[in-house]
CSV table of C-alpha atoms in Angstrom, one decimal:
chain,number,residue,atom,x,y,z
A,17,MET,CA,-65.8,-92.1,3.4
A,18,ALA,CA,-65.9,-90.2,6.7
A,19,ALA,CA,-67.1,-91.9,9.8
A,20,ALA,CA,-67.3,-91.1,13.4
A,21,TRP,CA,-64.6,-92.8,15.4
A,22,ALA,CA,-63.5,-92.9,19.0
A,23,ALA,CA,-59.8,-93.1,19.9
A,24,PRO,CA,-58.9,-95.0,23.1
A,25,ASP,CA,-58.0,-92.8,26.1
A,26,PHE,CA,-54.3,-93.7,25.9
A,27,GLY,CA,-51.5,-92.9,23.5
A,28,ARG,CA,-51.8,-91.3,20.1
A,29,TRP,CA,-54.5,-93.1,18.0
A,30,TYR,CA,-55.7,-91.9,14.6
A,31,PRO,CA,-58.4,-92.5,12.1
A,32,TYR,CA,-57.4,-95.0,9.4
A,33,GLY,CA,-56.6,-92.6,6.5
A,34,MET,CA,-54.7,-90.2,8.7
A,35,ALA,CA,-52.7,-93.1,10.2
A,36,LEU,CA,-51.7,-94.3,6.7
A,37,ASN,CA,-50.6,-90.8,5.7
A,38,LEU,CA,-48.5,-90.3,8.9
A,39,ALA,CA,-46.9,-93.7,8.6
A,40,GLN,CA,-46.0,-93.2,5.0
A,41,SER,CA,-44.4,-89.8,5.6
A,42,HIS,CA,-42.5,-91.0,8.7
A,43,GLY,CA,-41.5,-94.5,7.5
A,44,ARG,CA,-43.4,-96.3,10.3
A,45,VAL,CA,-45.5,-99.4,10.6
A,46,VAL,CA,-49.2,-98.9,11.0
A,47,MET,CA,-51.1,-101.0,13.6
A,48,VAL,CA,-54.8,-101.0,12.6
A,49,TYR,CA,-56.8,-102.0,15.7
A,50,PHE,CA,-60.2,-103.3,14.7
A,51,HIS,CA,-62.6,-103.2,17.7
A,52,SER,CA,-66.2,-103.0,18.6
A,53,PRO,CA,-67.9,-101.2,21.5
A,54,HIS,CA,-69.8,-104.4,22.4
A,55,CYS,CA,-66.7,-106.6,22.4
A,56,PRO,CA,-65.7,-107.9,25.8
A,57,TYR,CA,-62.3,-109.0,24.5
A,58,CYS,CA,-61.7,-105.5,23.2
A,59,ASP,CA,-62.5,-104.2,26.6
A,60,GLN,CA,-60.0,-106.7,28.1
A,61,MET,CA,-57.3,-105.4,25.6
A,62,ASN,CA,-58.1,-101.8,26.3
A,63,THR,CA,-58.2,-102.2,30.1
A,64,PHE,CA,-55.3,-104.6,30.8
A,65,VAL,CA,-53.0,-104.3,27.8
A,66,LEU,CA,-53.3,-101.2,25.6
A,67,SER,CA,-53.6,-98.9,28.5
A,68,ASP,CA,-50.5,-100.3,30.2
A,69,PRO,CA,-47.8,-97.6,30.2
A,70,GLN,CA,-45.1,-99.9,28.8
A,71,VAL,CA,-47.4,-101.0,25.9
A,72,SER,CA,-48.6,-97.5,25.3
A,73,SER,CA,-45.1,-96.2,25.2
A,74,PHE,CA,-43.8,-99.0,22.9
A,75,LEU,CA,-46.7,-98.3,20.5
A,76,GLU,CA,-46.2,-94.6,20.5
A,77,ASP,CA,-42.4,-94.9,19.9
A,78,ARG,CA,-42.6,-97.4,17.1
A,79,PHE,CA,-46.0,-97.4,15.3
A,80,VAL,CA,-48.7,-95.2,14.0
A,81,VAL,CA,-51.9,-96.7,15.4
A,82,ALA,CA,-55.2,-96.6,13.7
A,83,SER,CA,-58.5,-97.1,15.6
A,84,VAL,CA,-61.3,-98.7,13.5
A,85,ASP,CA,-64.7,-99.3,15.0
A,86,THR,CA,-66.1,-102.2,13.1
A,87,GLU,CA,-69.7,-101.0,13.7
A,88,THR,CA,-69.3,-97.8,11.6
A,89,PRO,CA,-69.8,-97.8,7.8
A,90,GLU,CA,-66.1,-97.2,7.3
A,91,GLY,CA,-65.2,-99.8,9.8
A,92,GLN,CA,-67.4,-102.4,8.1
A,93,GLU,CA,-65.9,-101.6,4.7
A,94,LEU,CA,-62.3,-101.8,6.1
A,95,SER,CA,-63.2,-105.1,7.9
A,96,ARG,CA,-64.3,-106.6,4.6
A,97,ARG,CA,-61.2,-105.3,2.8
A,98,TYR,CA,-58.8,-106.8,5.4
A,99,ARG,CA,-60.9,-109.9,6.0
A,100,VAL,CA,-61.3,-109.3,9.7
A,101,PRO,CA,-62.7,-112.4,11.3
A,102,GLY,CA,-63.9,-110.6,14.5
A,103,THR,CA,-62.7,-108.3,17.2
A,104,PRO,CA,-60.2,-107.5,18.4
A,105,THR,CA,-58.1,-107.9,15.3
A,106,PHE,CA,-54.7,-106.2,14.8
A,107,VAL,CA,-53.4,-105.7,11.2
A,108,PHE,CA,-49.9,-104.4,10.6
A,109,LEU,CA,-49.0,-102.5,7.4
A,110,VAL,CA,-45.9,-101.0,6.0
A,111,PHE,CA,-45.5,-98.9,2.8
A,112,ARG,CA,-43.0,-100.5,0.4
A,113,LYS,CA,-42.4,-100.0,-3.3
A,114,GLY,CA,-45.3,-97.7,-3.7
A,115,ALA,CA,-47.9,-99.9,-2.0
A,116,TRP,CA,-49.1,-101.0,1.5
A,117,GLU,CA,-48.0,-104.4,2.4
A,118,GLU,CA,-49.4,-106.5,5.3
A,119,VAL,CA,-46.5,-107.6,7.5
A,120,GLY,CA,-48.6,-109.3,10.2
A,121,ARG,CA,-51.8,-109.7,12.0
A,122,PHE,CA,-53.3,-111.3,15.1
A,123,PHE,CA,-56.8,-111.9,16.4
A,124,GLY,CA,-58.1,-112.0,19.9
A,125,SER,CA,-57.2,-110.8,23.4
A,126,ARG,CA,-53.8,-111.7,24.8
A,127,PRO,CA,-51.7,-111.0,27.9
A,128,ARG,CA,-49.5,-107.9,28.0
A,129,ALA,CA,-46.2,-109.9,27.8
A,130,GLN,CA,-47.4,-111.8,24.7
A,131,PHE,CA,-48.7,-108.7,23.0
A,132,LEU,CA,-45.3,-106.9,23.5
A,133,LEU,CA,-43.5,-110.0,22.2
A,134,GLU,CA,-45.7,-110.0,19.1
A,135,LEU,CA,-45.1,-106.3,18.6
A,136,ARG,CA,-41.4,-106.8,18.7
A,137,GLN,CA,-41.7,-109.6,16.1
A,138,ILE,CA,-43.8,-107.3,13.8
A,139,CYS,CA,-41.0,-104.6,14.2
A,140,ALA,CA,-38.4,-107.1,13.1
A,141,LYS,CA,-40.5,-108.3,10.1
A,142,GLY,CA,-41.7,-104.8,9.1
A,143,GLY,CA,-38.2,-103.2,9.4
A,144,ALA,CA,-39.7,-99.8,10.2
A,145,CYS,CA,-39.9,-99.6,13.9
A,146,GLU,CA,-36.6,-97.8,14.7
């Protein structure tokens, strides 16, 4: 199912399917970022957290990031599949034993320091952020 998507203006962000393929081949955790163009909390995350150079660098060095617009047909289907309660939602996946396993998720906007702390916890749990 192909859909138009828009990557944020910072870091390397990929469509969902491409992110899974890259993460699987490189042994990385996928961060799936569910967002909406009409979501003020997504705007907060984009403006104050995800665009921060420290956050952007941390993500690029340790994760493969997928950008999913929940207003597209593909985004709606993925939102149902992952039971996304609203935006922004971050779902973390790792490929283990032949299948994708969810190793964490969080919902809503948060300050940069808290976001980085949670990313470090996901790395420890996912075991694929070296």
